[in-house]
Tab-separated table of C-alpha atoms in Angstrom:
chain	number	residue	atom	x	y	z
A	132	MET	CA	87.612	96.183	80.784
A	133	PRO	CA	85.993	99.242	82.455
A	134	ARG	CA	82.769	98.461	84.273
A	135	PRO	CA	80.102	100.290	86.258
A	136	GLY	CA	80.865	100.513	89.957
A	137	PHE	CA	78.863	99.029	92.795
A	138	ASP	CA	76.545	101.159	94.884
A	139	PRO	CA	78.560	102.135	98.016
A	140	GLU	CA	75.990	100.665	100.398
A	141	LEU	CA	75.879	97.419	98.450
A	142	LYS	CA	79.656	97.274	98.069
A	143	ALA	CA	80.007	97.239	101.839
A	144	GLY	CA	77.923	94.075	101.994
A	145	LEU	CA	79.774	92.155	99.300
A	146	ALA	CA	82.479	90.947	101.699
A	147	VAL	CA	79.805	89.295	103.840
A	148	VAL	CA	78.066	87.805	100.818
A	149	GLY	CA	81.325	86.302	99.557
A	150	GLY	CA	81.515	83.996	102.549
A	151	MET	CA	78.451	82.053	101.412
A	152	PHE	CA	78.417	82.870	97.706
A	153	PRO	CA	81.871	83.344	96.174
A	154	PRO	CA	82.089	85.482	93.004
A	155	THR	CA	83.370	82.546	90.965
A	156	VAL	CA	81.621	79.166	91.145
A	157	THR	CA	83.531	76.308	89.535
A	158	PRO	CA	82.359	72.690	89.265
A	159	GLU	CA	84.405	71.828	92.353
A	160	LEU	CA	82.328	74.290	94.417
A	161	VAL	CA	78.888	72.957	93.526
A	162	GLU	CA	78.601	70.725	96.604
A	163	PHE	CA	79.718	73.612	98.838
A	164	MET	CA	77.114	75.847	97.218
A	165	ARG	CA	74.396	73.252	97.769
A	166	ALA	CA	75.100	73.412	101.495
A	167	SER	CA	75.764	77.145	101.659
A	168	TYR	CA	72.773	78.230	99.578
A	169	ALA	CA	70.239	75.819	101.073
A	170	ALA	CA	67.282	77.647	102.553
A	171	PRO	CA	67.222	77.926	106.351
A	172	PRO	CA	64.294	76.434	108.284
A	173	MET	CA	61.211	78.429	107.360
A	174	ASP	CA	58.555	77.111	109.759
A	175	ASP	CA	58.865	80.034	112.173
A	176	VAL	CA	58.749	82.550	109.322
A	177	PHE	CA	55.600	81.001	107.914
A	178	ALA	CA	53.977	80.811	111.342
A	179	ALA	CA	54.773	84.445	112.146
A	180	ARG	CA	53.244	85.568	108.862
A	181	ARG	CA	50.229	83.241	109.195
A	182	ILE	CA	51.057	81.344	106.025
A	183	ASP	CA	49.755	77.810	105.653
A	184	VAL	CA	52.078	75.433	103.790
A	185	ARG	CA	50.918	72.320	101.957
A	186	GLU	CA	53.504	69.917	100.554
A	187	VAL	CA	52.454	68.316	97.271
A	188	SER	CA	53.912	65.961	94.683
A	189	PHE	CA	53.121	65.208	91.051
A	190	PRO	CA	54.824	63.718	87.972
A	191	GLY	CA	57.652	65.783	86.528
A	192	HIS	CA	59.736	65.215	83.434
A	193	GLY	CA	59.623	61.573	82.362
A	194	GLY	CA	56.877	60.813	84.881
A	195	ASP	CA	59.193	60.885	87.905
A	196	GLU	CA	57.687	62.383	91.048
A	197	ILE	CA	58.762	65.887	92.040
A	198	THR	CA	57.698	67.975	95.034
A	199	ALA	CA	56.452	71.496	95.578
A	200	ALA	CA	55.003	73.617	98.348
A	201	VAL	CA	51.732	75.533	98.162
A	202	LEU	CA	51.709	78.652	100.337
A	203	ARG	CA	48.483	80.436	101.233
A	204	SER	CA	47.597	83.086	103.766
A	205	ALA	CA	45.503	81.802	106.642
A	206	ASP	CA	43.589	85.090	106.468
A	207	VAL	CA	42.117	84.728	102.972
A	208	ASP	CA	39.600	82.366	101.483
A	209	GLY	CA	37.899	81.892	98.150
A	210	PRO	CA	39.597	81.652	94.758
A	211	ARG	CA	42.833	83.649	94.649
A	212	PRO	CA	45.481	84.494	92.026
A	213	ALA	CA	48.387	82.056	91.859
A	214	VAL	CA	52.103	82.451	91.226
A	215	LEU	CA	54.268	79.540	90.106
A	216	TYR	CA	57.801	80.232	91.343
A	217	ALA	CA	61.176	78.895	90.161
A	218	HIS	CA	64.036	79.377	92.634
A	219	SER	CA	67.521	80.730	91.967
A	220	GLY	CA	70.815	78.809	92.138
A	221	GLY	CA	72.371	78.647	88.693
A	222	LEU	CA	70.341	75.508	87.852
A	223	MET	CA	72.803	73.576	90.066
A	224	PHE	CA	71.812	74.377	93.659
A	225	GLY	CA	69.049	75.935	95.743
A	226	ASP	CA	65.677	74.538	96.758
A	227	LYS	CA	62.046	75.536	96.706
A	228	PHE	CA	62.465	77.936	99.631
A	229	SER	CA	65.699	79.597	98.450
A	230	GLY	CA	65.202	83.354	98.161
A	231	LEU	CA	61.500	82.943	98.842
A	232	ASP	CA	61.393	85.667	101.519
A	233	LEU	CA	61.052	88.239	98.745
A	234	CYS	CA	57.771	86.682	97.573
A	235	LEU	CA	56.043	86.273	100.916
A	236	ASP	CA	54.493	89.746	100.733
A	237	TRP	CA	52.580	88.501	97.703
A	238	VAL	CA	51.017	85.835	99.923
A	239	THR	CA	50.275	87.984	102.968
A	240	ASP	CA	49.505	91.354	101.353
A	241	LEU	CA	48.030	90.344	97.995
A	242	GLY	CA	46.415	87.026	98.957
A	243	VAL	CA	48.382	85.117	96.328
A	244	VAL	CA	48.584	81.317	96.369
A	245	LEU	CA	52.299	80.691	95.799
A	246	VAL	CA	53.486	77.364	94.372
A	247	THR	CA	57.247	76.869	94.606
A	248	VAL	CA	58.906	73.849	93.020
A	249	ASP	CA	61.880	71.585	93.756
A	250	TYR	CA	62.798	71.146	90.106
A	251	ARG	CA	65.716	68.813	89.493
A	252	LEU	CA	69.240	70.187	89.305
A	253	ALA	CA	72.215	69.821	86.980
A	254	PRO	CA	74.648	68.252	86.400
A	255	GLU	CA	72.903	65.096	87.669
A	256	HIS	CA	69.772	66.149	85.782
A	257	PRO	CA	70.763	68.116	82.667
A	258	ASP	CA	68.401	69.762	80.213
A	259	PRO	CA	65.467	69.211	79.769
A	260	TYR	CA	64.820	68.219	83.406
A	261	ALA	CA	64.541	71.649	85.057
A	262	ARG	CA	62.417	73.268	82.380
A	263	GLU	CA	60.157	70.246	81.898
A	264	ASP	CA	59.733	69.792	85.665
A	265	MET	CA	58.582	73.415	85.814
A	266	TYR	CA	56.242	72.956	82.849
A	267	ALA	CA	54.770	69.868	84.512
A	268	ALA	CA	54.194	72.017	87.604
A	269	LEU	CA	52.405	74.637	85.507
A	270	GLU	CA	50.127	72.004	83.989
A	271	TRP	CA	49.491	70.498	87.433
A	272	LEU	CA	48.565	73.922	88.784
A	273	ALA	CA	46.205	74.591	85.882
A	274	ARG	CA	44.517	71.183	86.347
A	275	ASN	CA	44.011	71.701	90.069
A	276	THR	CA	42.704	75.245	90.286
A	277	ASP	CA	39.456	74.115	91.914
A	278	ASP	CA	41.195	71.962	94.529
A	279	LEU	CA	43.686	74.757	95.287
A	280	SER	CA	41.004	77.463	95.196
A	281	VAL	CA	42.946	79.335	92.529
A	282	ARG	CA	41.656	81.591	89.767
A	283	SER	CA	42.456	80.095	86.378
A	284	ASP	CA	42.478	83.593	84.829
A	285	ARG	CA	45.172	84.824	87.230
A	286	LEU	CA	48.153	82.495	86.777
A	287	LEU	CA	51.541	84.199	86.849
A	288	VAL	CA	55.029	82.685	86.557
A	289	ALA	CA	58.010	84.133	88.403
A	290	GLY	CA	61.609	83.368	89.182
A	291	ALA	CA	64.966	84.830	90.123
A	292	SER	CA	68.266	84.365	88.279
A	293	ALA	CA	68.214	80.792	86.930
A	294	GLY	CA	64.567	80.706	88.014
A	295	GLY	CA	63.941	83.883	86.036
A	296	GLY	CA	65.208	82.121	82.950
A	297	LEU	CA	62.956	79.156	83.705
A	298	ALA	CA	59.973	81.474	84.141
A	299	ALA	CA	60.679	83.107	80.772
A	300	GLY	CA	60.982	79.647	79.230
A	301	LEU	CA	57.649	78.654	80.768
A	302	ALA	CA	55.940	81.611	79.119
A	303	LEU	CA	57.444	80.643	75.753
A	304	ALA	CA	56.515	76.977	76.175
A	305	ALA	CA	52.955	77.756	77.271
A	306	ARG	CA	52.545	79.929	74.167
A	307	ASP	CA	54.062	77.422	71.749
A	308	ARG	CA	52.355	74.348	73.222
A	309	GLY	CA	48.951	75.911	73.664
A	310	GLY	CA	49.331	75.489	77.408
A	311	PRO	CA	47.823	77.322	80.372
A	312	ARG	CA	47.098	80.990	79.760
A	313	LEU	CA	49.344	83.254	81.835
A	314	CYS	CA	48.553	86.763	82.992
A	315	GLY	CA	52.178	87.778	83.588
A	316	GLN	CA	55.805	86.815	84.087
A	317	VAL	CA	58.263	88.165	86.658
A	318	LEU	CA	61.860	87.789	85.522
A	319	ASP	CA	64.275	88.918	88.213
A	320	TYR	CA	67.843	89.344	86.847
A	321	PRO	CA	67.124	86.333	84.617
A	322	MET	CA	69.680	83.820	83.298
A	323	LEU	CA	68.646	83.836	79.640
A	324	ASP	CA	71.601	83.150	77.345
A	325	ASP	CA	74.064	80.247	77.320
A	326	ARG	CA	76.315	81.905	74.749
A	327	GLY	CA	77.922	84.461	77.086
A	328	THR	CA	78.745	86.996	74.383
A	329	THR	CA	77.455	90.254	75.861
A	330	PRO	CA	79.749	93.073	77.035
A	331	SER	CA	78.363	92.821	80.580
A	332	THR	CA	79.430	89.171	80.743
A	333	ASP	CA	83.056	90.210	80.248
A	334	GLN	CA	82.805	93.237	82.543
A	335	PHE	CA	82.084	91.207	85.685
A	336	ASP	CA	84.769	88.575	85.935
A	337	GLY	CA	85.865	87.598	89.455
A	338	VAL	CA	83.804	90.328	91.122
A	339	GLY	CA	80.321	90.646	92.595
A	340	VAL	CA	77.981	87.663	92.660
A	341	TRP	CA	77.823	85.173	89.764
A	342	ASP	CA	80.589	86.115	87.347
A	343	ARG	CA	81.472	84.919	83.845
A	344	VAL	CA	83.057	81.660	85.039
A	345	SER	CA	80.101	80.888	87.313
A	346	ASN	CA	77.781	81.354	84.367
A	347	GLU	CA	79.861	79.034	82.202
A	348	THR	CA	79.833	76.469	85.021
A	349	GLY	CA	76.041	76.578	85.226
A	350	TRP	CA	75.380	76.385	81.517
A	351	GLN	CA	77.954	73.616	81.041
A	352	ALA	CA	76.286	71.580	83.795
A	353	VAL	CA	72.890	71.981	82.135
A	354	LEU	CA	73.792	71.715	78.446
A	355	GLY	CA	77.150	69.939	78.294
A	356	ASP	CA	78.657	70.013	74.820
A	357	ARG	CA	75.554	71.732	73.436
A	358	ARG	CA	76.420	74.959	75.295
A	359	GLY	CA	76.857	77.789	72.813
A	360	GLY	CA	75.925	75.591	69.851
A	361	PRO	CA	72.882	75.591	67.576
A	362	GLU	CA	70.875	72.836	69.317
A	363	VAL	CA	69.720	74.713	72.421
A	364	SER	CA	66.016	75.162	73.148
A	365	PRO	CA	64.687	78.639	73.909
A	366	PHE	CA	62.693	77.003	76.696
A	367	ILE	CA	65.954	76.708	78.693
A	368	ALA	CA	67.824	79.659	77.112
A	369	PRO	CA	65.055	82.131	76.234
A	370	ALA	CA	67.486	84.539	74.541
A	371	ARG	CA	67.526	81.940	71.749
A	372	ALA	CA	63.877	82.676	70.904
A	373	SER	CA	63.480	84.350	67.508
A	374	ASP	CA	59.859	85.337	68.163
A	375	LEU	CA	58.809	87.065	71.386
A	376	SER	CA	55.291	87.903	70.274
A	377	GLY	CA	52.189	86.677	72.052
A	378	LEU	CA	53.753	86.576	75.513
A	379	PRO	CA	52.126	87.711	78.756
A	380	PRO	CA	53.196	91.067	80.241
A	381	ALA	CA	56.706	90.886	81.650
A	382	PHE	CA	58.421	92.551	84.584
A	383	ILE	CA	62.185	92.416	84.108
A	384	ASP	CA	64.699	93.841	86.538
A	385	VAL	CA	68.462	93.563	86.639
A	386	GLY	CA	71.493	95.259	88.125
A	387	ALA	CA	73.630	97.622	86.085
A	388	ALA	CA	76.677	96.018	87.734
A	389	GLU	CA	76.138	92.351	86.861
A	390	ILE	CA	76.647	90.014	83.934
A	391	PHE	CA	72.943	89.567	83.108
A	392	ARG	CA	72.386	93.294	82.456
A	393	ASP	CA	72.707	93.185	78.676
A	394	GLU	CA	70.765	89.981	78.040
A	395	ALA	CA	67.899	91.193	80.236
A	396	MET	CA	67.777	94.496	78.366
A	397	ALA	CA	67.866	92.685	75.015
A	398	TYR	CA	64.999	90.413	76.081
A	399	ALA	CA	62.821	93.369	77.054
A	400	ASN	CA	63.674	95.050	73.766
A	401	GLY	CA	62.714	91.886	71.879
A	402	ILE	CA	59.315	91.861	73.577
A	403	TRP	CA	58.773	95.515	72.672
A	404	ARG	CA	59.835	94.960	69.048
A	405	ALA	CA	57.237	92.178	68.835
A	406	GLY	CA	54.551	94.556	70.108
A	407	GLY	CA	54.433	93.102	73.615
A	408	ASP	CA	54.308	94.541	77.115
A	409	ALA	CA	57.472	94.658	79.233
A	410	GLU	CA	58.480	96.809	82.175
A	411	LEU	CA	62.266	96.972	82.539
A	412	HIS	CA	64.237	98.267	85.534
A	413	VAL	CA	68.030	98.481	85.469
A	414	TRP	CA	69.248	99.304	88.964
A	415	SER	CA	72.305	101.539	89.148
A	416	GLY	CA	75.194	100.040	91.129
A	417	ALA	CA	73.318	96.794	91.815
A	418	PHE	CA	75.154	93.487	91.817
A	419	HIS	CA	73.410	90.226	90.961
A	420	ALA	CA	70.605	89.262	93.358
A	421	CYS	CA	71.447	92.104	95.723
A	422	ASP	CA	67.828	92.201	96.882
A	423	ILE	CA	68.232	88.630	98.160
A	424	PHE	CA	71.599	89.211	99.801
A	425	ALA	CA	71.099	92.825	100.950
A	426	PRO	CA	67.344	93.490	101.165
A	427	HIS	CA	67.900	96.138	103.875
A	428	THR	CA	69.764	98.497	101.532
A	429	SER	CA	68.173	101.393	99.683
A	430	VAL	CA	68.560	99.667	96.311
A	431	GLY	CA	67.316	96.349	97.672
A	432	ARG	CA	64.230	97.948	99.200
A	433	SER	CA	63.478	99.812	95.985
A	434	MET	CA	63.758	96.649	93.905
A	435	ILE	CA	61.389	94.745	96.180
A	436	SER	CA	58.753	97.477	96.443
A	437	THR	CA	58.778	98.210	92.697
A	438	ARG	CA	58.342	94.526	91.880
A	439	ASN	CA	55.541	94.139	94.423
A	440	ARG	CA	53.629	97.078	92.946
A	441	TRP	CA	53.827	95.548	89.464
A	442	VAL	CA	52.589	92.163	90.685
A	443	GLU	CA	49.694	93.854	92.496
A	444	LYS	CA	48.768	95.732	89.310
A	445	ILE	CA	48.883	92.645	87.084
A	446	LEU	CA	46.866	90.470	89.454
A	447	ALA	CA	44.176	93.096	90.093
A	448	ASP	CA	40.753	92.825	88.480
């Protein structure tokens, strides 16, 4: 099937990316990916940027303890906006610091208190663990705004890839459950639909980062035999939601050269049809998560700066 090409600058970096993140992730590669995609030590990064890190724990799904990190600039005080962050990794790998470099400007430049969560991973912990761990984190954050010196009127959820899907699910769950009021949601190239029926899903098979088979591997690990069937919650697969009204403003970005292009565009369109607020960016020639893997490129820099400007706007008084 014909497909959009990769940006030349990004294409040059794909060979390097493939060494740590192969285009096709099968179940046999999950343990390799857990080692390969684990975040490097971050202490020096945090120290250089004067970010204080507080490790916390609280009950997740089923009452089991989960952990998170609270990041705050050492140069700000008083109540600050907060972002609850869900990491990438196909719901099968990654940790609370995976891909977090892209959010650190929010802490240092915008004074955000960033809460990033080690939600539990499939296949050992299938649905509803990840989404309910994240919802428990949202409720914990809302209960502890005074202790964390966080503004209760400036709570934003964010995530990348699988984490973007979790962030979208959080916004839906908070609406439907009468939960904490959110001021925005950042959905970076989000993993929204377990059904895998869009044209872009078929266009990127064996190329780029996170292809059709990888996506099937992730959804199968999370949903098992429910994948593609009628009994899937929109809180884990937000594309399943029939009503996208009443949601907080959304920032959605995605590459034109990746499988999530069409489902991200459809989600933004659904928000608009319901009368909501969404800002959509489709980046020409961009492969999945290219801003994580190639932040130095022109496209990567543009993605990061555009996202940062939106977050600054939403969190402003």
